Tab-separated table of C-alpha atoms and ligand atoms in Angstrom:
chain	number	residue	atom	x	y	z
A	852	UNK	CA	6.039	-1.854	-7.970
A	853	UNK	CA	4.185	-4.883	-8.545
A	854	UNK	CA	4.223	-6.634	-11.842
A	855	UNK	CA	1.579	-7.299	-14.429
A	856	UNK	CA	-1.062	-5.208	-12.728
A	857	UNK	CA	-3.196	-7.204	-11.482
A	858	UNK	CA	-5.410	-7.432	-8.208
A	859	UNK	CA	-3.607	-9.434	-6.142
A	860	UNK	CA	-0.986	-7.215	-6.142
A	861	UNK	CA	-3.173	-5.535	-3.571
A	862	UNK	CA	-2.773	-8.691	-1.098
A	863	UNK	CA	0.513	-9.431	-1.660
A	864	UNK	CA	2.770	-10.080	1.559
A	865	UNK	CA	5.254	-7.179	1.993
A	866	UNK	CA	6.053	-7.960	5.334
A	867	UNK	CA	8.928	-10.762	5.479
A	868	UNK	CA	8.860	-13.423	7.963
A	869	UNK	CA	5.377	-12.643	9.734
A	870	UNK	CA	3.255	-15.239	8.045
A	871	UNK	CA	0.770	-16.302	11.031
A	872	UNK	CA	-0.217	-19.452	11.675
A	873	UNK	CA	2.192	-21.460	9.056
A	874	UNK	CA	0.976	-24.665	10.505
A	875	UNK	CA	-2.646	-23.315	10.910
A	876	UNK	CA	-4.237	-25.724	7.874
A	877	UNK	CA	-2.159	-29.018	9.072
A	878	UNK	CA	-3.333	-28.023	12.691
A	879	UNK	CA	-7.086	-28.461	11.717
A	880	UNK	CA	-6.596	-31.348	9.372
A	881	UNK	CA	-4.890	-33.306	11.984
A	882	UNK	CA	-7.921	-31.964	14.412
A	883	UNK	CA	-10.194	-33.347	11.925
A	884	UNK	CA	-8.392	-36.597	12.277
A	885	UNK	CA	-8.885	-36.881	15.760
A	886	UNK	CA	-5.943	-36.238	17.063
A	887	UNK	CA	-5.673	-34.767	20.689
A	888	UNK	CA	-2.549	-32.707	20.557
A	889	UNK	CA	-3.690	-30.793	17.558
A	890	UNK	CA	-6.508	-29.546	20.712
A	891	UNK	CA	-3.885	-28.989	23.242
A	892	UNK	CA	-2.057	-26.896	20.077
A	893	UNK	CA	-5.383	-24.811	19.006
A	894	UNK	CA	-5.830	-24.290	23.151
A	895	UNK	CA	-2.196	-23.057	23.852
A	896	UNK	CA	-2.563	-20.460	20.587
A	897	UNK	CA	-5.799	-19.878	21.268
A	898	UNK	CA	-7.389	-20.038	24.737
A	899	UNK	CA	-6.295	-16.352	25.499
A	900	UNK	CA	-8.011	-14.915	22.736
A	901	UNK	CA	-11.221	-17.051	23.398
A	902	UNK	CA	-11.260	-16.406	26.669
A	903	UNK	CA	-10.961	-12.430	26.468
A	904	UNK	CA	-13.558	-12.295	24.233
A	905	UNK	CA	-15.809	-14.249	27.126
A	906	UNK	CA	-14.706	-12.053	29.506
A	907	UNK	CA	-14.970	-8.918	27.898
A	908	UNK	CA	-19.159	-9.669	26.439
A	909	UNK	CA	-19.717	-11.214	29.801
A	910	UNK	CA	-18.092	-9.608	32.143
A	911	UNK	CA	-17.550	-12.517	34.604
A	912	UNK	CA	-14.402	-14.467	35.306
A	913	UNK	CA	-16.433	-17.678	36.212
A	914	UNK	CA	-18.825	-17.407	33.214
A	915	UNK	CA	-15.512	-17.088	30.737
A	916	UNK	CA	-14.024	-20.105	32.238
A	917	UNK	CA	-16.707	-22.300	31.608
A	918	UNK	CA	-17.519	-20.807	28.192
A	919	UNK	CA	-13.919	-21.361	27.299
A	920	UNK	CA	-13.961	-24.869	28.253
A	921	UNK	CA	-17.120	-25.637	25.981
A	922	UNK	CA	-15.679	-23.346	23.008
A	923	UNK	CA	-12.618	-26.398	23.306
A	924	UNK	CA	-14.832	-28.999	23.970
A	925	UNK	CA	-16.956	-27.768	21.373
A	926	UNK	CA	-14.190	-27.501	18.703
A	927	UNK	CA	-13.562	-31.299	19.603
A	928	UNK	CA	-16.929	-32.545	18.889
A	929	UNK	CA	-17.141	-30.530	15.648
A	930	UNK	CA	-14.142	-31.208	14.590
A	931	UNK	CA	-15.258	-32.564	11.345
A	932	UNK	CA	-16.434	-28.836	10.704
A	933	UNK	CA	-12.907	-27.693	10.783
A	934	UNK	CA	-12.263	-26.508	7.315
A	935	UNK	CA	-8.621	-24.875	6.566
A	936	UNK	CA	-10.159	-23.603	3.442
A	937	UNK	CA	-12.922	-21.552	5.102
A	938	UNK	CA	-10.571	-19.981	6.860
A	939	UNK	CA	-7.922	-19.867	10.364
A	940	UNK	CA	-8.554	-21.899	13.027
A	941	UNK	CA	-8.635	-18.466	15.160
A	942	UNK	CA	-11.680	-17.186	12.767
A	943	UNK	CA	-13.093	-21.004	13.422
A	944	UNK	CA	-12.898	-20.418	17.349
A	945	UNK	CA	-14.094	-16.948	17.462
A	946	UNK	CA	-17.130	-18.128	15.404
A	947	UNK	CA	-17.932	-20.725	18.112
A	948	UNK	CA	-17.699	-18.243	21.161
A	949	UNK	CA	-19.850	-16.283	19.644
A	950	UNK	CA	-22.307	-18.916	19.790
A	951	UNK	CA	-21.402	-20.156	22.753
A	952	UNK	CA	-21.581	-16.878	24.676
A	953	UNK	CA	-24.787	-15.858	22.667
A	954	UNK	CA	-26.350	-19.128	24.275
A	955	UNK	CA	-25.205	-18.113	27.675
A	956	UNK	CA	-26.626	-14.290	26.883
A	957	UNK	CA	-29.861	-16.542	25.847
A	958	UNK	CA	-29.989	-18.584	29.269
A	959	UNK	CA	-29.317	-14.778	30.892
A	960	UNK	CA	-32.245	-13.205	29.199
A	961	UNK	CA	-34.628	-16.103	30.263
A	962	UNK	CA	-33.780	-16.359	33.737
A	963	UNK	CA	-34.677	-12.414	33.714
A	964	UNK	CA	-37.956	-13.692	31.997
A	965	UNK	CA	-38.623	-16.112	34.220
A	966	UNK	CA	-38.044	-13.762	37.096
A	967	UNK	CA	-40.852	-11.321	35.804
A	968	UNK	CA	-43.512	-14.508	35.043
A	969	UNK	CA	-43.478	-15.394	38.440
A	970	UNK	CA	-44.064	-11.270	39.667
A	971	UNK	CA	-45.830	-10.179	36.714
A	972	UNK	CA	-47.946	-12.300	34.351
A	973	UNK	CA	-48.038	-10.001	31.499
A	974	UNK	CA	-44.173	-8.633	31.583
A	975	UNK	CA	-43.420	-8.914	28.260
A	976	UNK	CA	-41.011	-11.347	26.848
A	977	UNK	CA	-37.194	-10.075	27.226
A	978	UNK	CA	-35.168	-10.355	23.886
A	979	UNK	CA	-31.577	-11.648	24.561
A	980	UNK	CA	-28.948	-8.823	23.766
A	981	UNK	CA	-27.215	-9.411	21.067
A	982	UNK	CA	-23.140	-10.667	20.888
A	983	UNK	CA	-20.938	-6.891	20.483
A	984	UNK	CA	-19.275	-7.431	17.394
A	985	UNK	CA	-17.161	-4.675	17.986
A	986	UNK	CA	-16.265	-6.183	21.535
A	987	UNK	CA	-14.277	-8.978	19.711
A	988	UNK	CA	-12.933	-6.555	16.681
A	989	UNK	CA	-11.254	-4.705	19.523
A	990	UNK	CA	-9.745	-8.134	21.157
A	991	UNK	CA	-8.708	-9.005	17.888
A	992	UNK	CA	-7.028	-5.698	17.025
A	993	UNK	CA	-5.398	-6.056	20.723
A	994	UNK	CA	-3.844	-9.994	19.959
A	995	UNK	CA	-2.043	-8.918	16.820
A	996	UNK	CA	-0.752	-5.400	18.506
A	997	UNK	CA	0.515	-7.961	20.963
A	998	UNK	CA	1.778	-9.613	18.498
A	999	UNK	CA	3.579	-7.163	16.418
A	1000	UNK	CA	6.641	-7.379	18.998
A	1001	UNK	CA	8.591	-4.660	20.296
A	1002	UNK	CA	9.735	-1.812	19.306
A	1003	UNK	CA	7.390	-1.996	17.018
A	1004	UNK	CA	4.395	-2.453	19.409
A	1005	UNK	CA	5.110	0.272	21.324
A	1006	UNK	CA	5.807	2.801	17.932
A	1007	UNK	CA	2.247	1.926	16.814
A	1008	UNK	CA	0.623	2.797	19.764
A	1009	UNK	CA	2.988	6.129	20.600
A	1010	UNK	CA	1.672	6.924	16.836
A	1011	UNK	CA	-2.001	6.125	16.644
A	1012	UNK	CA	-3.117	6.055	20.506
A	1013	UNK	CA	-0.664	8.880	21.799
A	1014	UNK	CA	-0.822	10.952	18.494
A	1015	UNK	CA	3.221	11.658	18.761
A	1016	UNK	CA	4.887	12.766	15.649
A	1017	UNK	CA	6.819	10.729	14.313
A	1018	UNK	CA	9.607	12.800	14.356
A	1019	UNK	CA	8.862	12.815	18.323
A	1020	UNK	CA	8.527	8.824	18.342
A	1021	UNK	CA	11.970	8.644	17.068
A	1022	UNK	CA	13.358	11.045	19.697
A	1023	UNK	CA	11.592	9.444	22.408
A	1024	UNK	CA	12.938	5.836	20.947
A	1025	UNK	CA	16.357	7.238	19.824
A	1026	UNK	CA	15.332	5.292	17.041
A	1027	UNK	CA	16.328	6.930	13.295
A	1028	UNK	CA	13.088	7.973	11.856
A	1029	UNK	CA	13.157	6.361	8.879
A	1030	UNK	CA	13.196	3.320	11.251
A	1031	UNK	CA	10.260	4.589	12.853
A	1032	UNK	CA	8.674	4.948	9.589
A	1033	UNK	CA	9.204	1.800	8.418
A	1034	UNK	CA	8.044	-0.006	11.561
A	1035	UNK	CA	4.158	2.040	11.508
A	1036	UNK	CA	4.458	0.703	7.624
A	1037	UNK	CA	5.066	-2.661	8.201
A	1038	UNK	CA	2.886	-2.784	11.704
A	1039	UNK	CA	0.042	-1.079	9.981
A	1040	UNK	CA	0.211	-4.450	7.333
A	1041	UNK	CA	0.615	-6.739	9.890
A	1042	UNK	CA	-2.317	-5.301	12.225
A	1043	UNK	CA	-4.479	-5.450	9.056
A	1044	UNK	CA	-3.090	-9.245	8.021
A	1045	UNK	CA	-3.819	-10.015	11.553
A	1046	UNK	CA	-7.655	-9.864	11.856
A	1047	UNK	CA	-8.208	-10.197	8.314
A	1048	UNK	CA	-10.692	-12.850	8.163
A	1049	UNK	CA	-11.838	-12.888	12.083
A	1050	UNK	CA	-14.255	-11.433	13.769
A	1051	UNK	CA	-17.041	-9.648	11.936
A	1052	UNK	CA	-15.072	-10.191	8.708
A	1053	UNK	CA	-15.631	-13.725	8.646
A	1054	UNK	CA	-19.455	-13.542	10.891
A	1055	UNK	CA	-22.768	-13.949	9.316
A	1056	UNK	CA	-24.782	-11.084	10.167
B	1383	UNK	CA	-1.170	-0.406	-12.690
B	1384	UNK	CA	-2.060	0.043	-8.956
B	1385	UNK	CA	0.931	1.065	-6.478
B	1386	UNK	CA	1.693	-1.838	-4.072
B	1387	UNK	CA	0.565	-1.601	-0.572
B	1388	UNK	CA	3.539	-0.038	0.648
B	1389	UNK	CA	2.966	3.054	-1.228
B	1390	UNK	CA	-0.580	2.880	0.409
B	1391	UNK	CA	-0.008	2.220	3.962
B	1392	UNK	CA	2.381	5.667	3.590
B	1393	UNK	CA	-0.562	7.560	2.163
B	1394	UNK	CA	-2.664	6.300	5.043
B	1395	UNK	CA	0.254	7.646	6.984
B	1396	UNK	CA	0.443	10.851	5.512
B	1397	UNK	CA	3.740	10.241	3.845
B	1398	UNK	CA	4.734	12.293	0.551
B	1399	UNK	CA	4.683	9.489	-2.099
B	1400	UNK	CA	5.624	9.400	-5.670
B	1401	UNK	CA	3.166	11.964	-7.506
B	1402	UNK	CA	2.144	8.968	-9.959
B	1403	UNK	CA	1.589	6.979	-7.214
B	1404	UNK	CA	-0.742	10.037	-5.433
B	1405	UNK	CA	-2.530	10.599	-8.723
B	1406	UNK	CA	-3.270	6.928	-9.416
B	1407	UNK	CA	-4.998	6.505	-5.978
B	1408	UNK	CA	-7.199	9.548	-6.291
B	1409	UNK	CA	-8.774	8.076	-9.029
B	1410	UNK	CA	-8.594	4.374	-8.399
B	1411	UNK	CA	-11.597	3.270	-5.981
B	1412	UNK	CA	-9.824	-0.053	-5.036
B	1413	UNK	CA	-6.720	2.024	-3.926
B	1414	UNK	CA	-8.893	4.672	-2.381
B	1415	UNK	CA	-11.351	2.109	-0.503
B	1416	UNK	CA	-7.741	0.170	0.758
B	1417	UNK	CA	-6.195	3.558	2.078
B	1418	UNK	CA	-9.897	3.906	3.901
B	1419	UNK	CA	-9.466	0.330	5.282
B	1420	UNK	CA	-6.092	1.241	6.801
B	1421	UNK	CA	-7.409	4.271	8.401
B	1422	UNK	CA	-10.305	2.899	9.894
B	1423	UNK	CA	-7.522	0.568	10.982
B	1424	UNK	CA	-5.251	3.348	12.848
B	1425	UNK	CA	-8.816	5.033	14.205
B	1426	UNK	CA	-9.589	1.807	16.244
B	1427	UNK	CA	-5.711	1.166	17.755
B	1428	UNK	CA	-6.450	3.342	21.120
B	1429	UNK	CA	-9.382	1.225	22.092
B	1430	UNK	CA	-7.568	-1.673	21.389
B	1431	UNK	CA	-4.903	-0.548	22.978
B	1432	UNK	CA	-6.291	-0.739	26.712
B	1433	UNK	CA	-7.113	-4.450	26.415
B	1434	UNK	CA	-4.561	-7.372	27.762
B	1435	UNK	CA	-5.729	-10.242	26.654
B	1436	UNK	CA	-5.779	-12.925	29.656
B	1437	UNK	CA	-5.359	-16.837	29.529
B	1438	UNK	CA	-7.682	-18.727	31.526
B	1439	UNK	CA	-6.107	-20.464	34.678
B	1440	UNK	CA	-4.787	-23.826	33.981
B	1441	UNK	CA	-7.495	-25.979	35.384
B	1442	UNK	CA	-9.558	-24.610	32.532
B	1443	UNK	CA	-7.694	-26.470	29.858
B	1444	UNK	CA	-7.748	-29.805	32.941
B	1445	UNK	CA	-11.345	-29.792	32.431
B	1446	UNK	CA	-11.088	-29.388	28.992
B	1447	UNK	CA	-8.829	-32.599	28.884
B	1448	UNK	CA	-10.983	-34.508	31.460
B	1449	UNK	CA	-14.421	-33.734	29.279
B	1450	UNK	CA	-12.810	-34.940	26.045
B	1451	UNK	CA	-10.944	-37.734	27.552
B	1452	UNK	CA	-14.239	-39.139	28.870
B	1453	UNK	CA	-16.154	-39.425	25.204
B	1454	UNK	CA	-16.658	-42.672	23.957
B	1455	UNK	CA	-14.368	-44.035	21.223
B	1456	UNK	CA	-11.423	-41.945	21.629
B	1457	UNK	CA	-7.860	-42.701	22.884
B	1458	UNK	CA	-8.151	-41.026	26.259
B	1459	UNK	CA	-4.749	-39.889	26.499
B	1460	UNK	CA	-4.910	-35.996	26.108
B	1461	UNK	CA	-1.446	-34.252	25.564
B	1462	UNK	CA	-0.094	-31.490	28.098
B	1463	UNK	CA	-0.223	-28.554	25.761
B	1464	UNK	CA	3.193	-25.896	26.947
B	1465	UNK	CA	0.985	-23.584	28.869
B	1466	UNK	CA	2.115	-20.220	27.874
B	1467	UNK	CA	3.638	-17.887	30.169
B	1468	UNK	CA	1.830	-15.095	31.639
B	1469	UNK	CA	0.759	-13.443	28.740
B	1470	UNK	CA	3.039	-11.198	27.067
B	1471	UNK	CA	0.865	-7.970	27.811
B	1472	UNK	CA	0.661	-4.319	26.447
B	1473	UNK	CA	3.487	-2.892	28.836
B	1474	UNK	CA	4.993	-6.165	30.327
B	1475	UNK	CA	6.777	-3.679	32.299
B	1476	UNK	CA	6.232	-6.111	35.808
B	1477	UNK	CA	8.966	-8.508	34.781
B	1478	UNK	CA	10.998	-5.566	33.368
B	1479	UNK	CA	11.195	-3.295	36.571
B	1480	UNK	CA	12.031	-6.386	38.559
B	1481	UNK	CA	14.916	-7.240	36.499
B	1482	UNK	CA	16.006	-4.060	36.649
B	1483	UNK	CA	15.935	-3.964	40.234
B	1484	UNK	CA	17.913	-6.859	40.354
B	1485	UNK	CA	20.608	-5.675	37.808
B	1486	UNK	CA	20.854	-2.664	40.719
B	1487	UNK	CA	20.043	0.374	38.220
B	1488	UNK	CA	21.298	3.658	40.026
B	1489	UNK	CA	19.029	6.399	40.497
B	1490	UNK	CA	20.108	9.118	38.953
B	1491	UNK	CA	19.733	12.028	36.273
B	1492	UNK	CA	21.634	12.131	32.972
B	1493	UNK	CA	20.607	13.725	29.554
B	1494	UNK	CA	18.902	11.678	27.282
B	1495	UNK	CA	22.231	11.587	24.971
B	1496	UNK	CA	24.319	10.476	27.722
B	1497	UNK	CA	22.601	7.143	27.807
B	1498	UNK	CA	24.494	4.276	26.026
B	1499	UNK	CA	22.552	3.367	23.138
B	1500	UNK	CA	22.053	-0.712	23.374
B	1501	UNK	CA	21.162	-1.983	20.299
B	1502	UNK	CA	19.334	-5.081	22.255
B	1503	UNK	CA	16.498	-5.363	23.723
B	1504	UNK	CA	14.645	-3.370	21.333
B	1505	UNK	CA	13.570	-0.072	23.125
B	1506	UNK	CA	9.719	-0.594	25.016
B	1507	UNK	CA	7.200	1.577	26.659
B	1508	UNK	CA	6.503	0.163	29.662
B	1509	UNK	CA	4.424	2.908	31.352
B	1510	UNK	CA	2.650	6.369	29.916
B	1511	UNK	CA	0.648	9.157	30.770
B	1512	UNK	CA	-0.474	12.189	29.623
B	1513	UNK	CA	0.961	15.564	31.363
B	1514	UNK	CA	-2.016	18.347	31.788
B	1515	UNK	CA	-2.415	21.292	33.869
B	1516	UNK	CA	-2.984	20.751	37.288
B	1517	UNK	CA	-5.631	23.558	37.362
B	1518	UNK	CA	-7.639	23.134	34.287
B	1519	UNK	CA	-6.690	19.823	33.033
B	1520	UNK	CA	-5.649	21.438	29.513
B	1521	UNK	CA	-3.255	18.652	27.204
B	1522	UNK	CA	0.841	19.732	27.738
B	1523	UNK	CA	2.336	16.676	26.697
B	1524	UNK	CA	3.587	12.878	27.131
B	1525	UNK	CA	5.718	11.289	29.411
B	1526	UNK	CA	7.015	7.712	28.776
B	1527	UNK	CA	8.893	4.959	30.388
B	1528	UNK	CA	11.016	3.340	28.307
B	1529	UNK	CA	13.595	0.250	28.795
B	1530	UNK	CA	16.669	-0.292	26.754
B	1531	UNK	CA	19.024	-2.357	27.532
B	1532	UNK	CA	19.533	-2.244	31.125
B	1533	UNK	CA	18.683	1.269	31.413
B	1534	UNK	CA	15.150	2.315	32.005
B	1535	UNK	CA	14.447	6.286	30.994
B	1536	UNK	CA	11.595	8.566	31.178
B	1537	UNK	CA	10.910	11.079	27.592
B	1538	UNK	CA	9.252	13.604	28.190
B	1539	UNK	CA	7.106	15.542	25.159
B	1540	UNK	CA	5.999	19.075	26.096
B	1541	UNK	CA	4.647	22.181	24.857
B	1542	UNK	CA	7.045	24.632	25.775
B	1543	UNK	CA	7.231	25.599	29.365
B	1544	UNK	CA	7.715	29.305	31.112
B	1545	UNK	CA	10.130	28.775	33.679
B	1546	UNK	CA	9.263	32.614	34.615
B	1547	UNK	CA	12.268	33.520	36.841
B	1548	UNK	CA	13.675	30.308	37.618
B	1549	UNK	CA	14.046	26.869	36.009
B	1550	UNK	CA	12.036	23.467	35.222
B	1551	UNK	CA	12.683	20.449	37.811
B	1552	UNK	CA	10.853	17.340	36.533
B	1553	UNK	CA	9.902	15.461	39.859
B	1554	UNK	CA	8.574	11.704	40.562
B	1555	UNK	CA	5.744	11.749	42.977
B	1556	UNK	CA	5.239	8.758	45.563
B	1557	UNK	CA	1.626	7.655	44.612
B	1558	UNK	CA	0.836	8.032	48.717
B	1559	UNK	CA	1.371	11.721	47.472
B	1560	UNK	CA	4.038	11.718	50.463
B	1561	UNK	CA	7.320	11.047	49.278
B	1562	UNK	CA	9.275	12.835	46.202
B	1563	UNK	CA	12.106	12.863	44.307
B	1564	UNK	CA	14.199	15.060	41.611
B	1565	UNK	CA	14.679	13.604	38.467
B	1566	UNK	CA	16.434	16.498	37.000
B	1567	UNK	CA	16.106	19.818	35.226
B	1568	UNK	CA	13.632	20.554	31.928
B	1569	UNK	CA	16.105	23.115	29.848
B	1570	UNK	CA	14.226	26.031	29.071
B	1571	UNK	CA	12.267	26.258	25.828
B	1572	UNK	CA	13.421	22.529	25.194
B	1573	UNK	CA	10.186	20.019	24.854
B	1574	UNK	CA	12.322	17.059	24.079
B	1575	UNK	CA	13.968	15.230	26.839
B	1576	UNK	CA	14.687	11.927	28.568
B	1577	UNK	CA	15.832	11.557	32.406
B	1578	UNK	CA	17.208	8.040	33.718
B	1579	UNK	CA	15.355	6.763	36.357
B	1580	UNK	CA	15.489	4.036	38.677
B	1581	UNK	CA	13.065	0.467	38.201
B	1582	UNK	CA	13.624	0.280	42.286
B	1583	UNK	CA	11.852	3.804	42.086
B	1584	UNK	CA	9.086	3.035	39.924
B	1585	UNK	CA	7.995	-0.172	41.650
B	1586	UNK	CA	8.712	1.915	45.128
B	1587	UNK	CA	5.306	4.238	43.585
B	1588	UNK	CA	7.061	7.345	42.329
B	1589	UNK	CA	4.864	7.189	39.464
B	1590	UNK	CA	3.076	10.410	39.519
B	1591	UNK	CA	5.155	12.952	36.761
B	1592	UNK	CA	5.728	16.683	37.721
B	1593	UNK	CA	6.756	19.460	35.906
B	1594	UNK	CA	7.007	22.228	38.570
B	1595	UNK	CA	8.711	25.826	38.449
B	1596	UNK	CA	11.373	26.481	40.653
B	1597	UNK	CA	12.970	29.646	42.074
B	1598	UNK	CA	16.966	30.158	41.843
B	1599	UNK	CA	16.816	29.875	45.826
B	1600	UNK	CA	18.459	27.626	48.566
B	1601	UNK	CA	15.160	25.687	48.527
B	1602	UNK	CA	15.302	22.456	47.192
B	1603	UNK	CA	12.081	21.096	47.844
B	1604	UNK	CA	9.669	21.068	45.216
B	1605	UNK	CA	8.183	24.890	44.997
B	1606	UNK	CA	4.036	23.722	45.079
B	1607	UNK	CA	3.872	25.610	41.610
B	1608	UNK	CA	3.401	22.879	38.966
B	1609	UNK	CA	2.771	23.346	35.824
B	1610	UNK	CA	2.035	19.712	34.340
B	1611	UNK	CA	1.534	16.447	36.242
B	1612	UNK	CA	0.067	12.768	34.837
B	1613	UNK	CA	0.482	9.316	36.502
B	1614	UNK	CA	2.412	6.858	34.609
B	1615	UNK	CA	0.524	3.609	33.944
C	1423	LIG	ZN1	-5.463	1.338	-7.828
């Protein structure tokens, strides 16, 4: 039971030893302060997710590779605009692909324009679509299932993408089931901690 | 005094919790609007569940290093970050089955109990599929891979079975829909079961799950009646 009553009982931690990203504030500060491994750090925990998302609203391998590389290069030269108390340097990044992949959905859109002036005169102007939120909610979702580790990966998704029972989970694990229990508890938490604050959470729309 | 999030995460479970605990959510809106959240969370798993998430190949991060190198003002030394491994994915069952190739698993067919129970690695679907009719595609149950240990073993979940006059045999099917194998027998009326199997077979294609009813004959090829078939991915 949590003490005193108070809200932020409600946010409280209950999962030991899963706090993401402990270095995640000293990782932008020492970005901010120009320093080139803190890029090579935010690349190696981040260049996956950033580049999924690409792939996934844009559907071409060559188009996420280059809009990876100016998502990096990008976080370089705004560096000063990395702010730990805004909020993760993943929510950071994912802010600036959507940008950068809403530019390149931009640049799409007026080629397609273009293409119609020179047929057609009066083809009316072609609106860019606009950047799937729910295209990077689902990546997001998918890097902290990842990240969850096993068994307890694989007892979330038995329970809430295969519907087992959990009584059949722990059967098909040979896992006890108040073990199995405990794990969807805890996962459930941790899948929640893990895109609090990214993706549409944290976008302006 | 609101229950901590424990208590919630089991009613978004649909766990029995204390009856205080039940009553208090019912008419707290915070509570209620958190047990929402973490629904909406468990309703959105099996989409994110089919996505791997892929790095970019390493001459993305060269470029990266080369571009930022090159601007004005700035040492131009640009650390090596530890590219990471091939990304741990969903069912990193690739690395598993060779491993378990190596380590020389026997085929063979053994009750679920009869396996030893390692305590590490942690058990881990690799591969999954849904069982359905082969005639009208109606749901009869799960199959899953699973690795423990050394030992790799396929669960099967199924609505009970008629084995009419003769028995169950749970078959893997080549995926050139040429070659099969006998895993073992499904126990009548039993729904629960697990069958060792063999990463050499798995990689070899037998991938293709079959529940089939056989006749207490001196046949022992597969009978062509089967009752419930999925491909394990
Ligand atoms: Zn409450």
């Amino acid at each position: 039971m949590s003490p005193g009553g108070g809200n932020p009982s409600h946010y409280a931690d209950p999962v030991p030893g899963d706090a993401d990203e402990p270095t995640a504030g000293d990782l932008l500060l020492r970005l901010r302060g120009g320093d080139h491994s803190a890029l090579a750090d935010l690349y190696r925990a981040h260049a996956a997710l950033v580049h999924t998302i690409a792939l996934r609203l844009l559907g071409d391998h060559h188009e996420a590779e280059e809009v990876t590389q100016r998502v990096f290069v990008g976080a370089w030269n705004s560096r000063h605009t990395a702010d730990p108390s805004r909020g993760s340097s993943a929510a950071w990044l994912v802010g600036i692909t959507r940008n950068t992949v809403a530019d390149r959905l931009g640049q799409r859109a007026r080629a397609v324009r273009d293409l119609h002036a020179v047929r057609d005169s009066s083809a009316a102007p072609t609106h860019a679509p606009a950047v799937d939120s729910s295209v990077i909610d689902r990546v997001l979702l998918a890097r902290a299932l990842a990240g969850l580790g096993e068994p307890r990966a694989s007892i979330v998704r038995l329970a809430f993408a295969d519907d087992l029972t959990h009584e059949q989970i722990a059967a098909t694990l040979q896992l006890p089931l108040g073990t199995v229990k405990s794990h969807l508890r805890r996962g459930l938490l941790q899948l929640r901690k893990g895109i609090k604050g990214v993706g549409n959470d944290a976008s302006q729309r | 005094m609101h229950p901590n999030d424990e208590v919630l995460v089991a009613i978004a479970l649909g766990d029995e919790v204390a009856q205080g605990d039940a009553e208090h959510v019912r008419g707290c809106a915070e509570c209620g609007a958190t047990v929402t959240e973490l629904a909406g969370l468990i309703a959105r798993v099996p989409a994110a569940g089919d996505i791997d998430l892929v790095e970019p190949p390493a001459e993305v991060w060269t470029r990266i290093a080369a571009e930022v190198a090159q601007q004005p003002g700035e040492v131009s030394s640009v650390a090596q970050p530890d590219l990471p491994a091939a990304a741990d994915g969903r069912w990193s069952r690739r690395a598993w089955l060779l491993g378990a190739a190596a380590a020389g698993v026997a085929v063979g067919v053994a009750g679920a109990q009869l396996l030893p129970r390692l305590a590490q690695p942690q058990p881990t679907v690799l591969m999954r599929t849904s069982l359905d009719t082969l005639d009208t595609q109606q749901p009869g149950g799960q199959a899953t891979l699973i690795a423990q240990g050394q030992s790799l073993q396929l669960a099967l979940n199924v609505t009970p079975l008629d084995p009419g006059g003769g028995f169950l045999e749970v078959w893997l099917i080549n995926i050139d829909l040429k070659r099969m194998v006998s895993i073992g027998v499904l126990p009548a009326g039993v729904t629960q079961q697990g069958f060792a199997v063999s990463g050499d077979l798995v990689d070899a294609g037998y991938r293709i799950v079959d529940i089939s009813r056989e006749l207490l004959d001196d046949r022992p090829e597969h009978s062509g009646d089967s009752l419930l078939r999925g491909t394990l991915v």
